[in-house]
CSV table of C-alpha atoms in Angstrom, one decimal:
chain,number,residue,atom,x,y,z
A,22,UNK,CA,-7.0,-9.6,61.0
A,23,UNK,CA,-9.6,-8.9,63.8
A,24,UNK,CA,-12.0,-6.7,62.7
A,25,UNK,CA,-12.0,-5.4,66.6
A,26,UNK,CA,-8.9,-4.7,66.8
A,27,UNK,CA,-8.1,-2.9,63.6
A,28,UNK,CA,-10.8,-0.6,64.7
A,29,UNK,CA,-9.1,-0.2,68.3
A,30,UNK,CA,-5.7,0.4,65.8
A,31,UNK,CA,-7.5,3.2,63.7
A,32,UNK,CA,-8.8,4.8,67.6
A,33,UNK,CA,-4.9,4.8,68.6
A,34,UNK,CA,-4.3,7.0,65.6
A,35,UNK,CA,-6.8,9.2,65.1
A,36,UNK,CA,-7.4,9.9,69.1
A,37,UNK,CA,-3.9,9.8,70.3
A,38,UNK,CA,-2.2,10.5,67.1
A,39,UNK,CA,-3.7,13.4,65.5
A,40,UNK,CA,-6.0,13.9,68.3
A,41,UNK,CA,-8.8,14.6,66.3
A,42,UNK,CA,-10.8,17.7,68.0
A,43,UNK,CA,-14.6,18.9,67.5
A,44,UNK,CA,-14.2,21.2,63.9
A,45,UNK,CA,-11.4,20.1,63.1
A,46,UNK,CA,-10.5,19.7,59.4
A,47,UNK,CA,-8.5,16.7,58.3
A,48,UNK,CA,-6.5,15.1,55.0
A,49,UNK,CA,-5.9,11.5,55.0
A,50,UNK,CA,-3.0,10.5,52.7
A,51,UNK,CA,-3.4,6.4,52.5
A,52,UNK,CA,-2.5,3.7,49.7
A,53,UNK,CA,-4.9,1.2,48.4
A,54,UNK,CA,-3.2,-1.3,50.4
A,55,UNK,CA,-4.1,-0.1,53.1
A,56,UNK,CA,-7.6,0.6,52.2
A,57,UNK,CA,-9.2,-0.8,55.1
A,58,UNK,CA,-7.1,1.1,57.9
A,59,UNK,CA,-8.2,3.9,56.1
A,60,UNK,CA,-12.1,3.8,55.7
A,61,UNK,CA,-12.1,3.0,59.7
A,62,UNK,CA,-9.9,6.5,60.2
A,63,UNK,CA,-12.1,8.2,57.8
A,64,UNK,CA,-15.2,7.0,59.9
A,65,UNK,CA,-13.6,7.7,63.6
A,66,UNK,CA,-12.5,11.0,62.2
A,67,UNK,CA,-16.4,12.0,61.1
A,68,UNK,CA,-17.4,10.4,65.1
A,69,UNK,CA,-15.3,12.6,66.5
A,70,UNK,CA,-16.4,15.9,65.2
A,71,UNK,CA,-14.4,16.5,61.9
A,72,UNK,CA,-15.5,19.6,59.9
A,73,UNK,CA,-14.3,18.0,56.9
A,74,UNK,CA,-12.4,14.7,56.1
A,75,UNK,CA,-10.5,14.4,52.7
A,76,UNK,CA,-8.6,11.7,51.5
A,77,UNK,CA,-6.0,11.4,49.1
A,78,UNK,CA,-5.2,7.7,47.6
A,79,UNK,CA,-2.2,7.0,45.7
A,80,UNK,CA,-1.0,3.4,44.1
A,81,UNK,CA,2.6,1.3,43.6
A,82,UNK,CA,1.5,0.7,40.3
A,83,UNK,CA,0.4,3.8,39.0
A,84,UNK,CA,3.6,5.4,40.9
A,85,UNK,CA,5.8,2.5,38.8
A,86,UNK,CA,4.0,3.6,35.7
A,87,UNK,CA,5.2,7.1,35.4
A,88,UNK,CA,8.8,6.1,35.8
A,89,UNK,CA,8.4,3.2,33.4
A,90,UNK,CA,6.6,5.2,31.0
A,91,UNK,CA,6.7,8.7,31.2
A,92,UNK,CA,9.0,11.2,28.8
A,93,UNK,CA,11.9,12.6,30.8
A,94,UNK,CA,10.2,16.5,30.4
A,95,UNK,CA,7.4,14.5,32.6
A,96,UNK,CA,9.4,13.4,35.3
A,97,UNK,CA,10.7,17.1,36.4
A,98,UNK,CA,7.7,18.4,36.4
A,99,UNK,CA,5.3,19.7,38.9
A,100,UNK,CA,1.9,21.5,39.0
A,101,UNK,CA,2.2,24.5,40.5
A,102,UNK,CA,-1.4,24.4,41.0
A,103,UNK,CA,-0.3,21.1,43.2
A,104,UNK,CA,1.4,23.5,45.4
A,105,UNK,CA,-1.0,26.0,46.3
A,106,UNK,CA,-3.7,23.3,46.9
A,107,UNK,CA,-1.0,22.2,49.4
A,108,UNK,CA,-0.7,25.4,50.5
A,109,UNK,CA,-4.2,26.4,50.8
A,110,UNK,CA,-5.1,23.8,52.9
A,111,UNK,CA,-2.2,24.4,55.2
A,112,UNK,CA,-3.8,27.9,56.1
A,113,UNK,CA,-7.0,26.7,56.5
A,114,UNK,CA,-5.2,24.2,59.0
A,115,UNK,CA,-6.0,20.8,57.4
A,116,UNK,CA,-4.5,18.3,60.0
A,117,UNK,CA,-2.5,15.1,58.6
A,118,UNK,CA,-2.8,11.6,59.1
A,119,UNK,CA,-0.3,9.5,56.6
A,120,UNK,CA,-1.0,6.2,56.5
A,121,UNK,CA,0.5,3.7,54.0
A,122,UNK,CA,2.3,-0.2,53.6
A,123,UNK,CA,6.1,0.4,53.3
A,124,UNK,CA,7.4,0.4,50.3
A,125,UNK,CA,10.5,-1.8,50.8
A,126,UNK,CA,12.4,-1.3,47.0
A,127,UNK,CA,9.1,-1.0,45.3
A,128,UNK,CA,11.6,1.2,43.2
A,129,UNK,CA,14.2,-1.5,42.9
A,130,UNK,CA,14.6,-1.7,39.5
A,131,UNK,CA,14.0,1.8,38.3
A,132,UNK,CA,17.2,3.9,37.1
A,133,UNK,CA,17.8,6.0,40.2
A,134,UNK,CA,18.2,9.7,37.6
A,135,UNK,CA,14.3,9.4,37.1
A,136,UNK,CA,14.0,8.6,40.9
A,137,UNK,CA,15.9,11.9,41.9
A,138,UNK,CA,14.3,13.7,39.0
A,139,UNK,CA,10.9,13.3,40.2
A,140,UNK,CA,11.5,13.9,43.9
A,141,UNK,CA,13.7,16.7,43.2
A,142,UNK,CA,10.9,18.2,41.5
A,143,UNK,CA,8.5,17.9,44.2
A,144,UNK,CA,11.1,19.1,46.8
A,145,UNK,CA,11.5,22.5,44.9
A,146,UNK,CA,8.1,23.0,44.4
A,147,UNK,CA,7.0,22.4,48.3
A,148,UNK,CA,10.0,23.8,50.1
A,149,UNK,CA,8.4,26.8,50.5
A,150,UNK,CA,5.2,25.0,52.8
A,151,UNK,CA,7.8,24.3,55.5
A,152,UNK,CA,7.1,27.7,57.3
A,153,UNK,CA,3.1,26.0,58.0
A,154,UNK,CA,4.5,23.0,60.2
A,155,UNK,CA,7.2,25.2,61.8
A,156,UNK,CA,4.5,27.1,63.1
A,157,UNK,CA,3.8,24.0,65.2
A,158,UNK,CA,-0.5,24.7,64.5
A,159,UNK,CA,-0.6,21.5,62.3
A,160,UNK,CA,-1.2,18.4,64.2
A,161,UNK,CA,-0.3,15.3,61.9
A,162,UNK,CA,0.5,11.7,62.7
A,163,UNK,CA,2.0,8.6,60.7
A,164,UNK,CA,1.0,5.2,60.8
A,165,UNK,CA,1.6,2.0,59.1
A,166,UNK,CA,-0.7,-0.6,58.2
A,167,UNK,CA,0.2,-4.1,57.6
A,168,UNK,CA,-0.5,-6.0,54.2
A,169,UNK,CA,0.6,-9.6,52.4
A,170,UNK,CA,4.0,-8.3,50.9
A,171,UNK,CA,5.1,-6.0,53.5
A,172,UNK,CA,4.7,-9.9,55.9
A,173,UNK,CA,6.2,-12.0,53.5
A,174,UNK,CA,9.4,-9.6,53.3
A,175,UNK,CA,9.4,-10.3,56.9
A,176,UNK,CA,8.3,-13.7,57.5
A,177,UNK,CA,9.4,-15.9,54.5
A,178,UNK,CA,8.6,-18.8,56.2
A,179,UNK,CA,5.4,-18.2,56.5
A,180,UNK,CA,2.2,-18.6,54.4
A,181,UNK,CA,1.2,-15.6,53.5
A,182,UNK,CA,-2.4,-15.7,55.6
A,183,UNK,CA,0.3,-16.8,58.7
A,184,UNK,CA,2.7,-14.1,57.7
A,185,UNK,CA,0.1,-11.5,57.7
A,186,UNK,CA,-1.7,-12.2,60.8
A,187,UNK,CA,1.7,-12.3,62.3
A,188,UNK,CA,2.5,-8.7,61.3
A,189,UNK,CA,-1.1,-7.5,62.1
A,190,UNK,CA,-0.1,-9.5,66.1
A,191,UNK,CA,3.2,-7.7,66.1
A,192,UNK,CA,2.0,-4.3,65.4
A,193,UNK,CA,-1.2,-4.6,67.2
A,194,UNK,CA,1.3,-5.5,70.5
A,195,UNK,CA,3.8,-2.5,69.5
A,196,UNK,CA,1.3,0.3,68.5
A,197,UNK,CA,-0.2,-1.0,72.4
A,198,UNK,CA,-3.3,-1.9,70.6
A,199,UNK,CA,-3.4,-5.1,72.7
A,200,UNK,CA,-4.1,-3.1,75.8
A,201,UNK,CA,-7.6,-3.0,77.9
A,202,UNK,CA,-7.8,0.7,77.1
A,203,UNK,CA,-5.0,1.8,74.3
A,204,UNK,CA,-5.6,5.3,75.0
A,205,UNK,CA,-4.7,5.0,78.5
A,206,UNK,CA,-2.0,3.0,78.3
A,207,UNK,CA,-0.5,5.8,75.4
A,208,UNK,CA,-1.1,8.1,78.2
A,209,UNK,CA,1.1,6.4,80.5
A,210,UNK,CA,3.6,5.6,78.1
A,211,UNK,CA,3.6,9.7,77.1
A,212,UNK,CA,4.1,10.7,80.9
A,213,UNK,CA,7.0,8.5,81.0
A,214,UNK,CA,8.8,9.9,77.8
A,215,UNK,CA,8.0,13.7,79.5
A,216,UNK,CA,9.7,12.5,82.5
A,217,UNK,CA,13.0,11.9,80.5
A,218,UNK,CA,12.8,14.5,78.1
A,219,UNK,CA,12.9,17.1,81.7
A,220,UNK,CA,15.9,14.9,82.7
A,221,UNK,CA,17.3,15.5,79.1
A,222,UNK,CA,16.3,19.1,79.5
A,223,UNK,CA,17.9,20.1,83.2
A,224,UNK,CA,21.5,18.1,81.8
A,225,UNK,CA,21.7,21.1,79.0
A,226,UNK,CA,24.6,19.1,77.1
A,227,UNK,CA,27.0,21.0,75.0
A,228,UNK,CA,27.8,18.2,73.4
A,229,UNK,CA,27.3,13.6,73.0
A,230,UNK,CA,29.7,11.6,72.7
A,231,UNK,CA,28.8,7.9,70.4
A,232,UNK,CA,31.1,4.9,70.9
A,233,UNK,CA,30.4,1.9,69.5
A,234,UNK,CA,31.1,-0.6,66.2
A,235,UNK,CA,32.4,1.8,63.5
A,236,UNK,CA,31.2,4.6,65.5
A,237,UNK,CA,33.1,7.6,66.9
A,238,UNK,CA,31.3,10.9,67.1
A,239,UNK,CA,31.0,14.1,68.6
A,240,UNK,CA,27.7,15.5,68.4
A,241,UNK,CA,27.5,19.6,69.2
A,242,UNK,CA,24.0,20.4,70.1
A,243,UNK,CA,22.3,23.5,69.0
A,244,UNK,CA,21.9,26.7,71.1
A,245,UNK,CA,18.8,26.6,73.5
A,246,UNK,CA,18.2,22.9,72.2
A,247,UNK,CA,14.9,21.6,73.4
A,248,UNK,CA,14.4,17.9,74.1
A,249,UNK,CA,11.1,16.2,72.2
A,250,UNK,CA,9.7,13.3,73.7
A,251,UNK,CA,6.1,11.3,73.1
A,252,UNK,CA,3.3,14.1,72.4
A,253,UNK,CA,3.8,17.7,71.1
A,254,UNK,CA,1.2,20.3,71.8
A,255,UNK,CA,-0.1,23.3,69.5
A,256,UNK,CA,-0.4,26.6,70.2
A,257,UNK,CA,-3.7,26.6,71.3
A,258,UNK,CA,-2.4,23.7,74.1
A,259,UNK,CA,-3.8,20.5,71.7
A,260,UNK,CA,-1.6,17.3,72.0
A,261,UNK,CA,-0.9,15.3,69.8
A,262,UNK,CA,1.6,12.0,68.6
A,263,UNK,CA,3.5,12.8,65.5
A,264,UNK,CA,4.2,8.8,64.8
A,265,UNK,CA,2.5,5.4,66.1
A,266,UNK,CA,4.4,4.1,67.7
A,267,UNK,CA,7.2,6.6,69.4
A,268,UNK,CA,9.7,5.8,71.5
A,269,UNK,CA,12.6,8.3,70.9
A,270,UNK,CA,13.6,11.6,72.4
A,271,UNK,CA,15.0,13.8,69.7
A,272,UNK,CA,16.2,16.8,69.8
A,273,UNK,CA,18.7,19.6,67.3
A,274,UNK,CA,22.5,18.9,66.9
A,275,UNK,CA,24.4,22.1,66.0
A,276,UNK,CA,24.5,22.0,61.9
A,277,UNK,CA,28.4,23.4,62.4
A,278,UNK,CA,29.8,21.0,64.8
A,279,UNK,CA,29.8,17.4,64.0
A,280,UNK,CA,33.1,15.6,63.9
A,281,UNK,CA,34.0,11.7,63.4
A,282,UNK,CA,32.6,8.9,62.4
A,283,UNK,CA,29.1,6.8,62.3
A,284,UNK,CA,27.7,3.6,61.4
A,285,UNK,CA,24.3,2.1,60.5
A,286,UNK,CA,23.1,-0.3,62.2
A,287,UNK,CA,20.0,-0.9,60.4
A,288,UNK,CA,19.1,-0.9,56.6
A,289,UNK,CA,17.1,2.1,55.4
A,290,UNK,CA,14.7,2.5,53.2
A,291,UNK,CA,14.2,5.3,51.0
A,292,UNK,CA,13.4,6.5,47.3
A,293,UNK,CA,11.8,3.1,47.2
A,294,UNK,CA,15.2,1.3,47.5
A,295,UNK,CA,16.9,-0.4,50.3
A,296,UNK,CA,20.4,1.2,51.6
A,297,UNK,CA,22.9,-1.4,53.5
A,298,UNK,CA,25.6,-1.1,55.4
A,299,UNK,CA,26.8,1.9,54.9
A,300,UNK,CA,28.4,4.7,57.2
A,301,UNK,CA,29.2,8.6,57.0
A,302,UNK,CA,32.4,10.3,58.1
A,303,UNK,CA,31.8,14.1,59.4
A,304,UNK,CA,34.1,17.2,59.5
A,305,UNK,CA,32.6,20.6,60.8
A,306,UNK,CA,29.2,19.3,60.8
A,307,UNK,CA,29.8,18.4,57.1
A,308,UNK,CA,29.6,14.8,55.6
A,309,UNK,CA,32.6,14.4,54.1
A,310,UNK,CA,33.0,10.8,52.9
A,311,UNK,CA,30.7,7.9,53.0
A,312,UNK,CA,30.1,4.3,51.9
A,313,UNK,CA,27.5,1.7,51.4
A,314,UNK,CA,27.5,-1.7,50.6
A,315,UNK,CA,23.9,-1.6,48.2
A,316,UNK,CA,22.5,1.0,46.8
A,317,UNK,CA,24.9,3.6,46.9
A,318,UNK,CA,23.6,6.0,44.8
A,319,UNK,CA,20.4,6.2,46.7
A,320,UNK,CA,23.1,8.2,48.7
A,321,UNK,CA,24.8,10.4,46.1
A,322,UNK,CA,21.1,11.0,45.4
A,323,UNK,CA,20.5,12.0,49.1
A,324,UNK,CA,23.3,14.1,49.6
A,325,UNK,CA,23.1,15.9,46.5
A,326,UNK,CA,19.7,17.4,47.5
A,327,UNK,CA,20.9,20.3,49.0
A,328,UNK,CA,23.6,22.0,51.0
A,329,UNK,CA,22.0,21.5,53.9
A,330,UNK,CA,21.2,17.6,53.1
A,331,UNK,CA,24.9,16.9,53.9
A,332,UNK,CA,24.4,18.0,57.9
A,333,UNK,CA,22.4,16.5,60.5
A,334,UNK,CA,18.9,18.2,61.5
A,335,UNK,CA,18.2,15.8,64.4
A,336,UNK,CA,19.3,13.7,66.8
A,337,UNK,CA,17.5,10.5,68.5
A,338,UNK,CA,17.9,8.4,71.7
A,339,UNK,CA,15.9,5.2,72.1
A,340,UNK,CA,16.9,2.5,74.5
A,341,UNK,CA,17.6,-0.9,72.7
A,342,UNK,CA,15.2,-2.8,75.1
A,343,UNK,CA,12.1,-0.6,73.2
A,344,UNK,CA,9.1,-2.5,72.0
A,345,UNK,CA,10.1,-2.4,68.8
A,346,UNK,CA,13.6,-3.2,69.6
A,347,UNK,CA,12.1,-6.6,71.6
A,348,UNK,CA,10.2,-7.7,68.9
A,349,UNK,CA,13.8,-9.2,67.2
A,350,UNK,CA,12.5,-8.0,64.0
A,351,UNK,CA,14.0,-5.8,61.1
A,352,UNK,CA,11.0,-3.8,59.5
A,353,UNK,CA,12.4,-2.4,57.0
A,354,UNK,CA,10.4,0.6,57.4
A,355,UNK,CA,11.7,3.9,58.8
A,356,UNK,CA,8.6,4.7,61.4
A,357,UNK,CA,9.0,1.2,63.3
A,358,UNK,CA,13.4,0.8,63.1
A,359,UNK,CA,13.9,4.2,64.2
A,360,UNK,CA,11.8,3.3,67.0
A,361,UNK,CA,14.0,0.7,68.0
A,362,UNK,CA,17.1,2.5,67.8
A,363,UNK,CA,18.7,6.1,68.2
A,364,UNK,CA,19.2,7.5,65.5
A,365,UNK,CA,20.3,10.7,63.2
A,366,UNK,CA,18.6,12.2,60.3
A,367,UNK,CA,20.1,14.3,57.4
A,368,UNK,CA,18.7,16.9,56.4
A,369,UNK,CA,16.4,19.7,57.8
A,370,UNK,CA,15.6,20.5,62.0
A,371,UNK,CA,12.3,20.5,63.4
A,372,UNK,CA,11.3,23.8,64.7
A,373,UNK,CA,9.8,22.5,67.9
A,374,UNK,CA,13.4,21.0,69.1
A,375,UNK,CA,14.7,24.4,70.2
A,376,UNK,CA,12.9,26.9,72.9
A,377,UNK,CA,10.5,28.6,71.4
A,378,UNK,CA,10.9,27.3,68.0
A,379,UNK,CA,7.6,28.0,66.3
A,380,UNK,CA,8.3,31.8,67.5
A,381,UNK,CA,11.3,31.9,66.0
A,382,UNK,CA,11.9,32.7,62.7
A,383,UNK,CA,13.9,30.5,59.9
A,384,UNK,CA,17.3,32.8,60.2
A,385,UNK,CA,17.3,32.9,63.6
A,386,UNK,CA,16.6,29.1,64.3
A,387,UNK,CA,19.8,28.4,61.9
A,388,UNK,CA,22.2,31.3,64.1
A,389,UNK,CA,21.6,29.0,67.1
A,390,UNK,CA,22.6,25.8,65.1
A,391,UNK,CA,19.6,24.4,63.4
A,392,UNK,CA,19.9,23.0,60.0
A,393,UNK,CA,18.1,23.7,56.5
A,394,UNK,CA,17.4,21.0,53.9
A,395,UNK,CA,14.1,20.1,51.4
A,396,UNK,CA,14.9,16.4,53.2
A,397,UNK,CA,15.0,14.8,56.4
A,398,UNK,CA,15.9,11.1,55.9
A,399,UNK,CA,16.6,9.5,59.5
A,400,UNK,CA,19.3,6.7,59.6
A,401,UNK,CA,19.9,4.0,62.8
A,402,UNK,CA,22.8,4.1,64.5
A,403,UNK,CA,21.7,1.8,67.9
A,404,UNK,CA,22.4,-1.5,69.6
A,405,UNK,CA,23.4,-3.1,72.5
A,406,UNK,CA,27.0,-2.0,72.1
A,407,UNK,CA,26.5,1.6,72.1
A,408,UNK,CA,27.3,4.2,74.7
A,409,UNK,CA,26.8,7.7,74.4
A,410,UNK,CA,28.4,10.2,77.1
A,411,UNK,CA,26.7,13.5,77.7
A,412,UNK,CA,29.2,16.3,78.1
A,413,UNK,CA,28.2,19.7,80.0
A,414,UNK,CA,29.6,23.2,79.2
A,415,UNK,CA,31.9,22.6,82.7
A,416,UNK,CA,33.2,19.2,81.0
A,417,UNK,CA,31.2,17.1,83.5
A,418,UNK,CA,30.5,13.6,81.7
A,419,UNK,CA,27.2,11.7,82.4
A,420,UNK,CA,26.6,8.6,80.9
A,421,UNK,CA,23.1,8.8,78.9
A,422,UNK,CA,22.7,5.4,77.5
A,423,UNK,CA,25.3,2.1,78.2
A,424,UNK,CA,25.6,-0.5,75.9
A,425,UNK,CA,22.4,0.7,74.4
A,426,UNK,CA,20.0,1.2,77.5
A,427,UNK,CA,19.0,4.0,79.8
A,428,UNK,CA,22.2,4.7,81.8
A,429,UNK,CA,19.7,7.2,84.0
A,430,UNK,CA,16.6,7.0,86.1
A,431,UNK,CA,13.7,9.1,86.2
């Protein structure tokens, strides 16, 4: 790994990611895989004016030693004091960089009860700090940084020096890292995603229609849906890049009116565990029935969260001819395959992806279709035999992506 170009890397985030502003305070949440990504953000963060930089480190073995040793009372619990820290810093408007190595099924062998256990826990405790980032005055990003098993899972064939200088190449090339001037050319790449999201915007769908293998669903959108695309801005007019790399343009299906059926395209990866094959059947907005082919219960898990975990809270379009989608390679990481396919998540809406949404409160964000859930676990649904139809009010049809690629220009 170039020791230029992981500093270049850590610019990408901090600058175009979070954005980091004079005064600004910041929390780093990193692994200690990913250690030296880390220091360089930490250091950048400091250059660029930070008020205050904290980190907070957390390790896959220490996270596999509570679940392999740790009394079932243990597992459900959480410090309330962990909560208002959380919460404390959200009003003092810490912004939030997350950087870590994916997981893959760190969590493959552990008995998925104690996996819901703890994470329920955490949900329950934390729903209540959902209101902060509605508010749309917390800049965060997410980033991933490349390390010796995250390669290997991807490049068996390789040594594992090869492999991981491989991965470092690939992400270096995706995250535009390999440009003359990165920020620049994140710039450019931002003013084309705002062009589509105003194309998205003047079309103001009622509903999609998804055809493609195993797939056959009508998507409602919400009322007064709002198309995201690239950088979001704060209140105050501060942009910023929720996720290096990005190359969707998401916005809110109604929560109410989802009907058919859908397919993955794409393993995910959740709860530490790996989810393939699998597929979801919807009636009324409501998942009805569903299958996978591994991992199952990561699924009953899922669903069980909530009401609101058994509706969509977003909807994705990304062409199949993305960067990530080019590179021909399955990352097993939701940041990076998401970003080579469109995709759904279950679970809760963002509040930016309807007009206004930060002004709006909870109640009236969920009359005009917007769903509630303590998750939001995106799934892939693209590929190059996908077509999705955008239908007006009127019942004019315009195609929006054919067999997986940009069926408009802008």
């Amino acid at each position: 790994m170039n020791q230029k170009m992981l500093e270049k890397y850590a610019d990408v985030l901090v600058k175009v990611g979070v954005n980091v502003q004079e005064g600004d305070s910041i929390q780093l949440h990193s692994d200690t895989e990913s250690l030296p990504l880390a220091r360089e953000i930490v250091r950048l963060c400091w250059r660029y004016g930070a008020k205050n930089v904290i980190t907070k480190i957390s390790d896959n073995d220490m996270a596999l030693a509570k679940y392999d040793e740790a009394k079932e009372e243990s597992l459900g619990f959480f410090p309330s004091f962990e909560a208002d820290y959380r919460e404390a810093m959200l009003k003092e408007k810490y912004h939030r960089i997350f950087i870590s190595s994916p997981s893959l099924d760190l969590f493959a062998d552990v008995d998925q009860k104690k996996i819901e256990t703890v994470q329920r826990a955490a949900l329950v405790a934390t729903q209540h700090l959902d209101k902060y980032m509605d508010a749309g005055d917390i800049k965060w990003v997410g980033g991933a940084c490349p390390t010796v098993r995250w390669a290997k899972e991807l490049f068996p064939e390789l040594s594992e020096d090869e492999a991981l200088q491989k991965l470092w190449d690939t992400v270096f090339k995706i995250c535009r890292v390999d440009a003359k001037d990165p920020v620049a050319a994140w710039k450019a790449h931002d003013e084309v995603l705002k062009l589509r999201e105003k194309w998205l915007d003047e079309q103001s769908f009622a509903y999609l229609r998804y055809e493609g293998p195993g797939t056959d669903l009508t998507v409602y959108l919400a009322d007064q849906h709002k198309w995201i695309g690239g950088s979001s801005d704060t209140p105050d007019g501060i942009s910023y890049m929720a996720n290096i790399p990005t190359e969707e343009l998401f916005t809110t299906p109604h929560a109410l009116k989802v009907d058919g059926t859908v397919r993955s395209t794409k393993p995910l990866s959740v709860m530490g565990k790996i989810v393939e094959d699998f597929g979801f059947t919807f009636k009324d907005g409501v998942v009805v029935d569903y299958e996978a082919k591994k991992n199952k219960e990561v699924l009953d898990a899922l669903l069980g969260i909530d009401e609101g975990a058994k509706r969509l809270g977003e909807v994705a379009l990304v062409p199949d001819s993305s960067p990530v989608s080019r590179s021909e390679i399955l990352f097993k990481t939701t940041l990076y395959d998401e970003n080579a396919s469109c995709h759904f998540a279950l679970g809760s809406a963002y509040a930016e992806a309807v007009k206004d949404g930060a002004k709006l409160t909870e109640e009236q964000r969920i009359a005009l279709g917007s769903n509630k859930s303590m998750i939001h676990i995106d799934f892939m649904v693209g590929g190059p035999e996908l077509d999705i139809t955008g239908v007006k009010k009127d019942g004019t049809k315009v195609p929006v992506l054919s067999a997986g690629e940009w069926a408009f220009t802008v």
